[in-house]
Structure formats: C-alpha cells, structure tokens
Short mmCIF file of the C-alpha atoms (twelve columns), coordinates in Angstrom:
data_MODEL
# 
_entry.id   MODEL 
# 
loop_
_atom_site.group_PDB 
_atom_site.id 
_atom_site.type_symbol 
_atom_site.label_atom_id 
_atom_site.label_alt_id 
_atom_site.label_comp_id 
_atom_site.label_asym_id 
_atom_site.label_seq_id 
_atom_site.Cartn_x 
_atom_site.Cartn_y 
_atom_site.Cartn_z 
_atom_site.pdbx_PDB_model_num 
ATOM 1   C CA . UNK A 1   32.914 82.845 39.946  1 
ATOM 2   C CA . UNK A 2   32.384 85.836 37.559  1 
ATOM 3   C CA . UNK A 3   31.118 89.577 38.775  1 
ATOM 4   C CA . UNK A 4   27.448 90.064 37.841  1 
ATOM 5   C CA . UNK A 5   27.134 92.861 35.170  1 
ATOM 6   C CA . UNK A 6   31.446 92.146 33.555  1 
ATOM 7   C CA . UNK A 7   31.233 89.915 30.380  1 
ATOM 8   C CA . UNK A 8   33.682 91.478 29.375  1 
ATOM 9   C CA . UNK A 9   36.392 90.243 32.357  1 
ATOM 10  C CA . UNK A 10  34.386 87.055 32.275  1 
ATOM 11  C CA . UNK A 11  35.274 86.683 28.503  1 
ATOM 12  C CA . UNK A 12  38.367 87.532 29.307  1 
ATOM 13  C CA . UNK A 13  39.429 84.940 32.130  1 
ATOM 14  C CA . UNK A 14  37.740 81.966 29.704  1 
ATOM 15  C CA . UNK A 15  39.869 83.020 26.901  1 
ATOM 16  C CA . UNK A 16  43.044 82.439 29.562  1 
ATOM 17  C CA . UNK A 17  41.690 79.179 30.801  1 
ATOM 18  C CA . UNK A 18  41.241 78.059 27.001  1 
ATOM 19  C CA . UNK A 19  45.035 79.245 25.884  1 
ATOM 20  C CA . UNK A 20  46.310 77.309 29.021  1 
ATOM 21  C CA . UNK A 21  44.321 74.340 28.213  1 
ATOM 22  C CA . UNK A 22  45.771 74.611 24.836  1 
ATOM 23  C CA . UNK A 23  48.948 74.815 25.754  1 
ATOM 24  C CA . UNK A 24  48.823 71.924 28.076  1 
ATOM 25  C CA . UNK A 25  47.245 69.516 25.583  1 
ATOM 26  C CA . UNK A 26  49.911 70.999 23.198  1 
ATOM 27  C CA . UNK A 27  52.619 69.885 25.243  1 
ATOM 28  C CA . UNK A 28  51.054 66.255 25.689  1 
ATOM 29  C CA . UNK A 29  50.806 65.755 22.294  1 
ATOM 30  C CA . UNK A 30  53.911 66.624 21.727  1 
ATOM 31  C CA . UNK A 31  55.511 64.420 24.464  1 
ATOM 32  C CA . UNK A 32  53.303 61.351 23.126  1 
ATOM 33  C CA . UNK A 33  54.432 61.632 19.341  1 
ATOM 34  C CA . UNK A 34  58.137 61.860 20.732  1 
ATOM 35  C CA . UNK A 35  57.759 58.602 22.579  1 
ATOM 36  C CA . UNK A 36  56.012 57.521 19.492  1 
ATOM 37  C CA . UNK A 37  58.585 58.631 17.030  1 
ATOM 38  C CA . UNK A 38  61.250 56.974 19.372  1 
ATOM 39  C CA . UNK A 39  59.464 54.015 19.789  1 
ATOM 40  C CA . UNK A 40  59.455 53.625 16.092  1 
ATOM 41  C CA . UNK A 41  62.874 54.422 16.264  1 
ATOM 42  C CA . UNK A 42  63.824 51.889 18.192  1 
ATOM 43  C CA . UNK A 43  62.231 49.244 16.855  1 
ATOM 44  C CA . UNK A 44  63.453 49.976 12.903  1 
ATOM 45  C CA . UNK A 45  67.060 50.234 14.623  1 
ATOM 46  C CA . UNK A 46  67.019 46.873 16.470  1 
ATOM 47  C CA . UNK A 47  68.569 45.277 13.339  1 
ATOM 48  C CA . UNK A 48  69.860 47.799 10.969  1 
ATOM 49  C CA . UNK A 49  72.931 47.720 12.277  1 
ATOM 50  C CA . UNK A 50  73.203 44.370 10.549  1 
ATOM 51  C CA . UNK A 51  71.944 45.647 6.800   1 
ATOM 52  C CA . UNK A 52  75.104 46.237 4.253   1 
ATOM 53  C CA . UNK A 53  74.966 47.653 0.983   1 
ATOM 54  C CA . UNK A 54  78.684 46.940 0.532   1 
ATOM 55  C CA . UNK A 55  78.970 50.642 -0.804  1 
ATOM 56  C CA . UNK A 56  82.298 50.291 2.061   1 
ATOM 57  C CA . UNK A 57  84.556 47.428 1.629   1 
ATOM 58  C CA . UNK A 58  85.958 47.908 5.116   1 
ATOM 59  C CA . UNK A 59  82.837 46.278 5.855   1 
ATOM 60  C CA . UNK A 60  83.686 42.933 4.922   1 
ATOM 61  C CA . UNK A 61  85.158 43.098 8.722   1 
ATOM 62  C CA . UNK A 62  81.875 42.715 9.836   1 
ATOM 63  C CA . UNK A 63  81.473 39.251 8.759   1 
ATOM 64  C CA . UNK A 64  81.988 35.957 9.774   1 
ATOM 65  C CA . UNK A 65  83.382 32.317 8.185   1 
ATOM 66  C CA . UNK A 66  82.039 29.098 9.734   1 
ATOM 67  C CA . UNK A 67  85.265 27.407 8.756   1 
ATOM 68  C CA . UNK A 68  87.048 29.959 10.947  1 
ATOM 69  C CA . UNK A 69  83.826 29.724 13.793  1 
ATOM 70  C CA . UNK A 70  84.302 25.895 13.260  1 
ATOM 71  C CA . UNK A 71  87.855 25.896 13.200  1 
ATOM 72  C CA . UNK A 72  88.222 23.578 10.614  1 
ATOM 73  C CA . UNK A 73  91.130 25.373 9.120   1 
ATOM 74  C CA . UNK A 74  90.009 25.389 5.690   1 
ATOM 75  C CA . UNK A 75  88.700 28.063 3.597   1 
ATOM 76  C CA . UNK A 76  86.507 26.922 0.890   1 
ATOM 77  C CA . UNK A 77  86.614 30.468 -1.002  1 
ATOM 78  C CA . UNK A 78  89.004 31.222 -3.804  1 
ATOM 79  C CA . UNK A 79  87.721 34.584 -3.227  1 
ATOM 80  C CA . UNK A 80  85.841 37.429 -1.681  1 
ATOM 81  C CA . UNK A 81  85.503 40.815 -1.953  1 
ATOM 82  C CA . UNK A 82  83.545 44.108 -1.479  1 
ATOM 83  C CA . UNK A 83  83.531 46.047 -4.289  1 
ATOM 84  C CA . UNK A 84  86.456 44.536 -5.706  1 
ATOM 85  C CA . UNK A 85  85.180 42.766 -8.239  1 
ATOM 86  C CA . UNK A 86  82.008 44.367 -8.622  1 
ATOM 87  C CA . UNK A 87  81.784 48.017 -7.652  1 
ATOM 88  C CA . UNK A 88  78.763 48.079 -4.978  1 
ATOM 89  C CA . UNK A 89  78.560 44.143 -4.487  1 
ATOM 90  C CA . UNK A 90  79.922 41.700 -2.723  1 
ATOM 91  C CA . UNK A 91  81.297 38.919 -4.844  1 
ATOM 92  C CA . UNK A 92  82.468 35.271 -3.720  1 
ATOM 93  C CA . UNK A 93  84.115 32.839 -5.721  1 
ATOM 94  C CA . UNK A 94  83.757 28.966 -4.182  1 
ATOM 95  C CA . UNK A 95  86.494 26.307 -4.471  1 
ATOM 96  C CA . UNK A 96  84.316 22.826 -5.060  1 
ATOM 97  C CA . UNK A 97  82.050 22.518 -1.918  1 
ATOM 98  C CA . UNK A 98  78.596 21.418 -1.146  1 
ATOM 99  C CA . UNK A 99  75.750 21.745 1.499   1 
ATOM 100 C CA . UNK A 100 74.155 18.541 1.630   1 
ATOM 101 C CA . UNK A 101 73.045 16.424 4.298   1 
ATOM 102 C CA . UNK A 102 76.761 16.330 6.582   1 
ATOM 103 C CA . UNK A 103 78.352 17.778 3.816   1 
ATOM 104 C CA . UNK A 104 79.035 21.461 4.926   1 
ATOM 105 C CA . UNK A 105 79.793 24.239 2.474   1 
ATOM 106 C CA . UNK A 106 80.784 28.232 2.462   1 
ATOM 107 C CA . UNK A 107 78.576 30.717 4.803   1 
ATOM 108 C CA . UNK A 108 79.392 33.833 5.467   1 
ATOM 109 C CA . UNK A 109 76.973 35.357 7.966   1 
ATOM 110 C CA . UNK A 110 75.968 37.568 10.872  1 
ATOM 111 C CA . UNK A 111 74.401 36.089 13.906  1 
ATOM 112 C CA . UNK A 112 70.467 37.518 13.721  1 
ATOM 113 C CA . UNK A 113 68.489 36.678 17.339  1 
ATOM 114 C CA . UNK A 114 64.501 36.508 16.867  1 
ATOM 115 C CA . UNK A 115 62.659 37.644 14.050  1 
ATOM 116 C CA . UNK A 116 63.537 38.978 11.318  1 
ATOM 117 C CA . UNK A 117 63.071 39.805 6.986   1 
ATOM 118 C CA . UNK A 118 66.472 39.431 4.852   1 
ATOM 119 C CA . UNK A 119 66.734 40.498 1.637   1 
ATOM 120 C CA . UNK A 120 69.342 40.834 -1.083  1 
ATOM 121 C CA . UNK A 121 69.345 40.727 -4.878  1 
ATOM 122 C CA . UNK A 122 71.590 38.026 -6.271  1 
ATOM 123 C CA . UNK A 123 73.402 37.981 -9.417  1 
ATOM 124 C CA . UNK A 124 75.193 34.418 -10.800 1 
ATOM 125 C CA . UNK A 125 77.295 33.091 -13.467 1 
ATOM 126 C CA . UNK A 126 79.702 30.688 -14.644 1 
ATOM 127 C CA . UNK A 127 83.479 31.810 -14.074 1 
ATOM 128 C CA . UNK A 128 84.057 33.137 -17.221 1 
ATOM 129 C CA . UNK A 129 80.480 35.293 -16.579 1 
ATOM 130 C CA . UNK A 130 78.789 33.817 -19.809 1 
ATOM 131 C CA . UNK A 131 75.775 32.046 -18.744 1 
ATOM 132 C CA . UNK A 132 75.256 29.319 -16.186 1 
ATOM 133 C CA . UNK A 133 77.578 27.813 -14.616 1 
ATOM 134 C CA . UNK A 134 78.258 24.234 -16.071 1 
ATOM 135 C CA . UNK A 135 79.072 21.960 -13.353 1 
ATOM 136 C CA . UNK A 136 76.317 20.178 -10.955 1 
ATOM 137 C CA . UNK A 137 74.644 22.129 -7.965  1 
ATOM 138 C CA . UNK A 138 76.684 25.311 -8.403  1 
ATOM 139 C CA . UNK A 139 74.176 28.209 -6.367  1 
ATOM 140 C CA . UNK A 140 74.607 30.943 -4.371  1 
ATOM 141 C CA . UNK A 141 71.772 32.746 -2.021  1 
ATOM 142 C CA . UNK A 142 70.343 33.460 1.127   1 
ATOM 143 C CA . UNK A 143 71.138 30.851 4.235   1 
ATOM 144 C CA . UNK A 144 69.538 30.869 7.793   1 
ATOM 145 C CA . UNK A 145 71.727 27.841 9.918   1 
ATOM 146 C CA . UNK A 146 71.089 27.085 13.459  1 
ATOM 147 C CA . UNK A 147 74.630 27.342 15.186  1 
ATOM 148 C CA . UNK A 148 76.953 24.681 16.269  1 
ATOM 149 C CA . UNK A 149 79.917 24.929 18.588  1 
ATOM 150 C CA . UNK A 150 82.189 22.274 16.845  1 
ATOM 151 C CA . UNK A 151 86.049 22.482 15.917  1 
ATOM 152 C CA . UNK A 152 87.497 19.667 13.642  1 
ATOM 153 C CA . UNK A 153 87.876 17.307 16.330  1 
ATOM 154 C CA . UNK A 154 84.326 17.217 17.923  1 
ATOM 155 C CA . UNK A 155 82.267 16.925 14.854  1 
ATOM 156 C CA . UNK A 156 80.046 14.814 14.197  1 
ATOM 157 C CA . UNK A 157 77.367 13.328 11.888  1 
ATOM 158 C CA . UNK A 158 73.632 14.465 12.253  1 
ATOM 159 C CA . UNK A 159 73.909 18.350 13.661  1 
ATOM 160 C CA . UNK A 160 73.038 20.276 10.490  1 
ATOM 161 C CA . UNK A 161 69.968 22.624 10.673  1 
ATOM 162 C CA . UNK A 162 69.326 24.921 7.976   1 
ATOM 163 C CA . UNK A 163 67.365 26.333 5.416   1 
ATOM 164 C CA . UNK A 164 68.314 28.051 2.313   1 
ATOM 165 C CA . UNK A 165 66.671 29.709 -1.475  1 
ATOM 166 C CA . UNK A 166 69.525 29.472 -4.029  1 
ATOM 167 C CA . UNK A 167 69.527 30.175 -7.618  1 
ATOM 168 C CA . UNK A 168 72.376 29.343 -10.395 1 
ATOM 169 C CA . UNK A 169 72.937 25.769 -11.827 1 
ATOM 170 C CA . UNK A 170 71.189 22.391 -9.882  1 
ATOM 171 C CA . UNK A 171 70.809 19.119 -11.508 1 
ATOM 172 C CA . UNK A 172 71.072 20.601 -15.084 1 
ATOM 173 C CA . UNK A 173 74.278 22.079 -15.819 1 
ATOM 174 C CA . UNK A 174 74.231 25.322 -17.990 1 
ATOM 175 C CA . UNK A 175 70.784 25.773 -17.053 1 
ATOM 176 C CA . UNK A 176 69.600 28.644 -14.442 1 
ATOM 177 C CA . UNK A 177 67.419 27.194 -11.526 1 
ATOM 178 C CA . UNK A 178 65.982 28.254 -8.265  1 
ATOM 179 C CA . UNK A 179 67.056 25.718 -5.258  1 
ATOM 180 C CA . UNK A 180 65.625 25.689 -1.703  1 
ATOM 181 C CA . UNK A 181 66.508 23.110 0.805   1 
ATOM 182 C CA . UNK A 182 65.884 22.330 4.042   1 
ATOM 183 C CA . UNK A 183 67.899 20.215 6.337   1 
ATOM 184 C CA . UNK A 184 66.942 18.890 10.121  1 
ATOM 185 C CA . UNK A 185 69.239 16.851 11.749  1 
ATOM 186 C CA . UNK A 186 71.425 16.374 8.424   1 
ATOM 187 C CA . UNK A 187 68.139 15.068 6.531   1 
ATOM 188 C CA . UNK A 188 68.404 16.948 3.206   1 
ATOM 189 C CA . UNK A 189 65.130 17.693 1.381   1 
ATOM 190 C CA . UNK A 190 65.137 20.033 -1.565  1 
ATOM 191 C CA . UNK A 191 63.225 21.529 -4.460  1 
ATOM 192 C CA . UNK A 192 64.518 22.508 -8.034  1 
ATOM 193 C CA . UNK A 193 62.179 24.816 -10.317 1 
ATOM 194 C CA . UNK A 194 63.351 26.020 -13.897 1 
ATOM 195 C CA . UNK A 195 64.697 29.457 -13.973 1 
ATOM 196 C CA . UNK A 196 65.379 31.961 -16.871 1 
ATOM 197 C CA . UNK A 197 67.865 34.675 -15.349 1 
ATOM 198 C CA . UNK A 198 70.457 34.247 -13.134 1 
ATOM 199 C CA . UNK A 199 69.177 37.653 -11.703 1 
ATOM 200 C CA . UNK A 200 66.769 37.753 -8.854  1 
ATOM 201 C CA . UNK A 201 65.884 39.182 -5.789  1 
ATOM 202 C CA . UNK A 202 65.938 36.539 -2.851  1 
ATOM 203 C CA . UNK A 203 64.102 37.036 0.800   1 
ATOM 204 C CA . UNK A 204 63.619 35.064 3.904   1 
ATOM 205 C CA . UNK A 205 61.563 35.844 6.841   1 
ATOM 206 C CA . UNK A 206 61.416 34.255 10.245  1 
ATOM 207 C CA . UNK A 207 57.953 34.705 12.290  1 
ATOM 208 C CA . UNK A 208 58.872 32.608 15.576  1 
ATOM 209 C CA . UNK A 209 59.362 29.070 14.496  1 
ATOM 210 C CA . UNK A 210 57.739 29.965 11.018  1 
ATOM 211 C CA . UNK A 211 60.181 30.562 8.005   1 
ATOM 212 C CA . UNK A 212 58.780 31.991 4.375   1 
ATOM 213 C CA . UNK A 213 60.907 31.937 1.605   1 
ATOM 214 C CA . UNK A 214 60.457 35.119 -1.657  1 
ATOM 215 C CA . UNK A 215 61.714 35.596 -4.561  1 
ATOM 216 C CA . UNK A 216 61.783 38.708 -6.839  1 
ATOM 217 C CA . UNK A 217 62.561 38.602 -10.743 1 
ATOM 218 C CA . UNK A 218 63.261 41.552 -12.640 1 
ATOM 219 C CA . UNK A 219 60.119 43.184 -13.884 1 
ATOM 220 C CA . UNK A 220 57.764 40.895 -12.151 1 
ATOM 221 C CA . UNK A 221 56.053 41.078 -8.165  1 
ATOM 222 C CA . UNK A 222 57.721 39.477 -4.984  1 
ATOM 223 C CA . UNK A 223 55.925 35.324 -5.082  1 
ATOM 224 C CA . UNK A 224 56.139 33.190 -2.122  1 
ATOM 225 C CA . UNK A 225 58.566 30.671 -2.696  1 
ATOM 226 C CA . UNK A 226 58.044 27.821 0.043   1 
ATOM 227 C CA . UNK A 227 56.971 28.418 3.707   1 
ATOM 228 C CA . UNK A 228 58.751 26.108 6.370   1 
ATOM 229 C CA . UNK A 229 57.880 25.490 9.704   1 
ATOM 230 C CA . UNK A 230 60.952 24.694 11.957  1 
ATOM 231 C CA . UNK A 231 60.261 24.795 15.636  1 
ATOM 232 C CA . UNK A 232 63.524 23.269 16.206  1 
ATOM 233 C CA . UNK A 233 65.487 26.427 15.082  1 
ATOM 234 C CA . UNK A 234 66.956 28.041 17.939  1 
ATOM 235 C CA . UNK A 235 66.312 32.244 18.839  1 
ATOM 236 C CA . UNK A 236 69.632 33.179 17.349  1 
ATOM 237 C CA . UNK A 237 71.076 32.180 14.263  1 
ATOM 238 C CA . UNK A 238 73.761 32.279 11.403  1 
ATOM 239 C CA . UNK A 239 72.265 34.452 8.846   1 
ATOM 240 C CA . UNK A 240 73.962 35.426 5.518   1 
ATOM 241 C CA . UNK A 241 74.845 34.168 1.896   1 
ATOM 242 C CA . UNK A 242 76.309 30.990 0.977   1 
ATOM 243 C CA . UNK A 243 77.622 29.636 -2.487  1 
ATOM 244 C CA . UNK A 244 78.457 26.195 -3.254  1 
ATOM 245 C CA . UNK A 245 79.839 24.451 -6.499  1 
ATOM 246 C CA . UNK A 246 80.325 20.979 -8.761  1 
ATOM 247 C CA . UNK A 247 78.709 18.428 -6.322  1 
ATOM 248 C CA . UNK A 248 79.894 15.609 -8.044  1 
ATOM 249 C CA . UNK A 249 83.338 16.156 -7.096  1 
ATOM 250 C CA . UNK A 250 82.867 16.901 -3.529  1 
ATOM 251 C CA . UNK A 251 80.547 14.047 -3.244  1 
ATOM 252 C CA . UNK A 252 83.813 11.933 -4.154  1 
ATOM 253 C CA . UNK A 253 85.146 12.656 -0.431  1 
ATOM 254 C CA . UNK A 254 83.271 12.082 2.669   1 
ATOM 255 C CA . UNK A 255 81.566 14.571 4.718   1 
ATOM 256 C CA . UNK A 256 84.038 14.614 7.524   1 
ATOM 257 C CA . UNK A 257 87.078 15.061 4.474   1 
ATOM 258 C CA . UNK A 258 85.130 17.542 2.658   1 
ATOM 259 C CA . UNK A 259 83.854 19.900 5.419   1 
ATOM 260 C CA . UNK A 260 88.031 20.418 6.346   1 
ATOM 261 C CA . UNK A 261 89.670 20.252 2.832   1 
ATOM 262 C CA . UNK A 262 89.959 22.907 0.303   1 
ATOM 263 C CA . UNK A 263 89.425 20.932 -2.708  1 
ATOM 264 C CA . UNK A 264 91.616 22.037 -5.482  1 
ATOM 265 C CA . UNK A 265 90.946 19.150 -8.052  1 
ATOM 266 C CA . UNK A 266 87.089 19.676 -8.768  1 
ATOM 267 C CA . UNK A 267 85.342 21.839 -11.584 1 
ATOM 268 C CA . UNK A 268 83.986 24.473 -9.850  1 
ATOM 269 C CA . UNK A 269 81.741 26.946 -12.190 1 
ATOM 270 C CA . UNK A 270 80.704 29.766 -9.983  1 
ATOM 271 C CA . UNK A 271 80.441 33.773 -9.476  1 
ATOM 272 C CA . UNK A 272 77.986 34.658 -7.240  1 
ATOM 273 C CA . UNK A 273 78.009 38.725 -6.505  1 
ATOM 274 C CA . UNK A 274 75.165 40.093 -3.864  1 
ATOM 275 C CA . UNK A 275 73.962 44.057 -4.398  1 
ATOM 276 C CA . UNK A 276 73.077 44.671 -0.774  1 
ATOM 277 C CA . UNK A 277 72.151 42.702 2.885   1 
ATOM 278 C CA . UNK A 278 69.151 44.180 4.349   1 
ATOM 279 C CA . UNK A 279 67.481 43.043 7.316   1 
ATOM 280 C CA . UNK A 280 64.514 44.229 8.992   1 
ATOM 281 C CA . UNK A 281 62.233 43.651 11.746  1 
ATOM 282 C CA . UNK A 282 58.923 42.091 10.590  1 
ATOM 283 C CA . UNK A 283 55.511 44.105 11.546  1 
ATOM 284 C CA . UNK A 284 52.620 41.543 11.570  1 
ATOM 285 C CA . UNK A 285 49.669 43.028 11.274  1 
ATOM 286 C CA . UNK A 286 46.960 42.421 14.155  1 
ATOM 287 C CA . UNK A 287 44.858 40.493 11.972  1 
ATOM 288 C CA . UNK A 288 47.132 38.022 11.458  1 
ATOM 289 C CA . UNK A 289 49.697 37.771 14.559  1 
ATOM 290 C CA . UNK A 290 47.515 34.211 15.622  1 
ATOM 291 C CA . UNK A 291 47.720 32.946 12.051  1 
ATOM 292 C CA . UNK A 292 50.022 29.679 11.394  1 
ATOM 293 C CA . UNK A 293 52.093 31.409 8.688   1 
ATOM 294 C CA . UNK A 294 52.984 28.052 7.073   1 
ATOM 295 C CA . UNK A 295 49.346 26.830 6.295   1 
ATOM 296 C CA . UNK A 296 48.105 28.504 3.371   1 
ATOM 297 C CA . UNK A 297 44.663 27.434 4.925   1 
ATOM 298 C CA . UNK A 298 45.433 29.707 7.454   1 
ATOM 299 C CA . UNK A 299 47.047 33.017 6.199   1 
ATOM 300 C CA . UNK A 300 47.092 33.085 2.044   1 
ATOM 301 C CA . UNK A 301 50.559 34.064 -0.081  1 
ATOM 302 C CA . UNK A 302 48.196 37.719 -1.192  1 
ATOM 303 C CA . UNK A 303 48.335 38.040 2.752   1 
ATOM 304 C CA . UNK A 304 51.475 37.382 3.718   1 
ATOM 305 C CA . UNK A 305 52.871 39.483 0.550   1 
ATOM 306 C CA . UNK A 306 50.728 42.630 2.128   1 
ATOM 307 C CA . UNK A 307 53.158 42.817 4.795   1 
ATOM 308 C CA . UNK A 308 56.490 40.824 3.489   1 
ATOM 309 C CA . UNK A 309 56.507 41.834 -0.045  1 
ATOM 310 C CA . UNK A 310 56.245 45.755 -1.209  1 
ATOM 311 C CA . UNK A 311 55.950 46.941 2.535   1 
ATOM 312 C CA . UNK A 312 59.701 45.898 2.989   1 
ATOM 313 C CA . UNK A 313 62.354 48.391 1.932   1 
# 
C-alpha cells in the first residue's frame, strides 16, 4: 500500500486516515447524544405541560370542576383563586361538602393518562387563618378519581373510585391531622394520624395499577405515607386538589341531595391554599421495574424513596 523507502508519505496518509476516522466517530457521537438529549426531552415533557406554579392566574383556565364535568349545576366553592388571595398559590374556600362513600365533594383537576408523580405543598387553616379549622372532616390535598360520565339525572349509587392524602381537621376539631382514604365502588376506608402543622408537602405516585402516597413536613425527609394497590383504576384519570368541610352537616342530606346542592346552612371551617402542581413522569429504576410496589416485602419505603422522594423536583 505504501512505497518502500517513504515513511515519511506513509506517516503522512495514516495521519489522514486517523483525522477522518476522528471526524467520523465525532459526528456519531454527536448524532447519538442528540437523540439522547431529545429522548430525554421528550420524555420530561410528556407531562409538564400539566405542572402549575400558579405564578399566572390566567392559569386557573386550565382547570376543570366535576360539578361542571358532572353537570350537576352546583358549585360547592365559595371561592377560588390564583394568586388572589395568596400571592403565588392557589387558594379554595369550600361551602359544607364531603367525599365519603356516595357523598361527592369539590375537585378541581386535570385529566393525567398513565403514570405519573404529583406533588404540591399544602397550606390549611380555619377561616379566620388561626389554627385548625373547628368543624368535623374539614381537609384539603391531593386527589386521584377514576372518571365518570354522569349528569344529575343518570347518577347513581356505587361509582366512586378514588384515592386521596389530606391534611387539616378529621374527627377532632381544632386539631391538625393527616387523612388518606380510599374508596372502590363507593366503599369508604380511611386512616387518621395526629398532625402538628397544617403545613406539609403532599405526593402521589401511580406505577401501573400501584399507587404510593408521601408526605413532606417542614424540616424533616419525604416518608411513605400508605401504598395502595388499585387495579381497577382506569389509564386516565382526574388528578388535582380537593377540599372538603363540616361533615356533620352534609351528612344531614343524602348523597344524591348533597352531591347537587350548595349548602349554605353548615359550618364550614376551611382555607386550603396550594404553592405549586407539579407532575412528573416516574423513572423506575431497572432493579426494581418487576417489584410489586405495594408489598413492602417486595420493594422497601428506603427504596422506593431513592427514586420518589429527593430524585423528584
């Protein structure tokens, strides 16, 4: 290939085949981290779209009602507002209403297909914003609700699906409390623990038919709340915050009354404000994408908080 007695040219024409090379690998690399990068791209974008951080109140557009996706024709909110009330937050005020079994309360929410990690940080008083509120089951939080294409007239008992972490006031008024229920065909089971703060960040995750509930308080490192397995919940569902108030006066009508009356005559005790709405698509790591993520025997809470706690922005 080379002329006997040239090193020189030889050199020469090895150097040229080595630049090229270079250049060619170069330009592979270059293509492969750009459908990397895009790739990542991509995926983080699949759901931002969704995330708030209510820093625009024109976004309040973006939401939905079920009373007005349910047509029932009445809205159980006194109030709500983006940055109204609370500069950066947005802040809903409840008439008397209750999630409980039939009994169907306020949700506002966006409609979130497959899986997903929500997060906000929740802040809750009593009306006049001194403490807890005062009056029975009076919570606001984080709500994931399977849909259900109802009006007024076609509703029945037994379709409620849902799952929710709520903090604010349960079964002891004045006292702060964390609530998380879940409901399957109207079947209400909850959970009540003792709280100190009516400050804390809140987070739910959905890993197929697998659903963990956080929670954040201030100072301290994200816990696992509950884990829930609910293979009943369909792909897509009604994601977002919901806030309900003094049970024992909506308890007085019946589900089918309460669901389509704004209750003026109640107690209610509530302000629940939200900082931010951020949802994310959850990375499993390959270690543990065949784990059952509701059996601690299977996948522990240090585990799952290596990729749902800190590692979520």
């Amino acid at each position: 290939m080379f002329e006997t007695g040239n090193p020189g040219k030889a050199t020469r024409i090895v150097m040229v085949l080595n630049a090229a090379l270079a250049i060619q690998l170069f330009q592979c690399v270059s293509i492969s981290l750009a459908q990397s990068t895009a790739v990542e791209i991509i995926e983080a974008d699949r759901l931002n779209h969704a995330s708030d951080e209510f820093n625009d109140p024109e976004t309040l557009a973006d939401w939905q009602r079920i009373f007005q996706t349910e047509q029932t024709e009445a809205d159980q909110l006194q109030s709500i507002n983006v940055g109204k009330t609370k500069p950066g937050w947005m802040t809903l005020i409840p008439h008397t209403s209750t999630w409980y079994q039939d009994y169907r309360g306020v949700l506002v929410f966006k409609e979130i297909t497959g899986n997903f990690v929500v997060t906000t940080r929740a802040e809750i008083t009593n009306r006049d914003r001194s403490g807890a509120p005062r009056s029975q089951f009076s919570l606001g939080g984080l709500m994931v609700r399977s849909p259900r294409h109802i009006n007024s007239r076609t509703w029945r008992p037994g379709g409620e699906n849902y799952l929710f972490l709520s903090l604010g006031t349960a079964n002891k008024p004045g006292e702060f409390a964390f609530e998380v229920k879940t409901t399957r065909n109207s079947d209400s089971q909850l959970k009540i623990e003792p709280l100190s703060t009516g400050v804390a960040e809140i987070r739910i995750a959905r890993l197929g038919s697998h659903f963990l509930l956080l929670r954040r308080l201030p100072n301290s490192q994200w816990m696992v709340h509950r884990r829930y397995h609910r293979p009943d919940m369909p792909e897509s569902l009604q994601v977002g915050f919901t806030v309900y108030t003094d049970y024992p006066s909506a308890s007085k009508f019946s589900p089918a009354q309460q669901n389509s009356t704004v209750i003026r005559s109640g107690r209610p005790d509530l302000i629940a404000s939200f900082e931010y709405f951020r949802i994310r698509e959850p990375i499993v790591p390959a270690e543990f994408a065949d784990h059952l993520f509701t059996d601690a025997r299977s996948i522990s809470d240090a585990e799952l908080l290596s990729f749902l706690g800190n590692a979520i922005k």
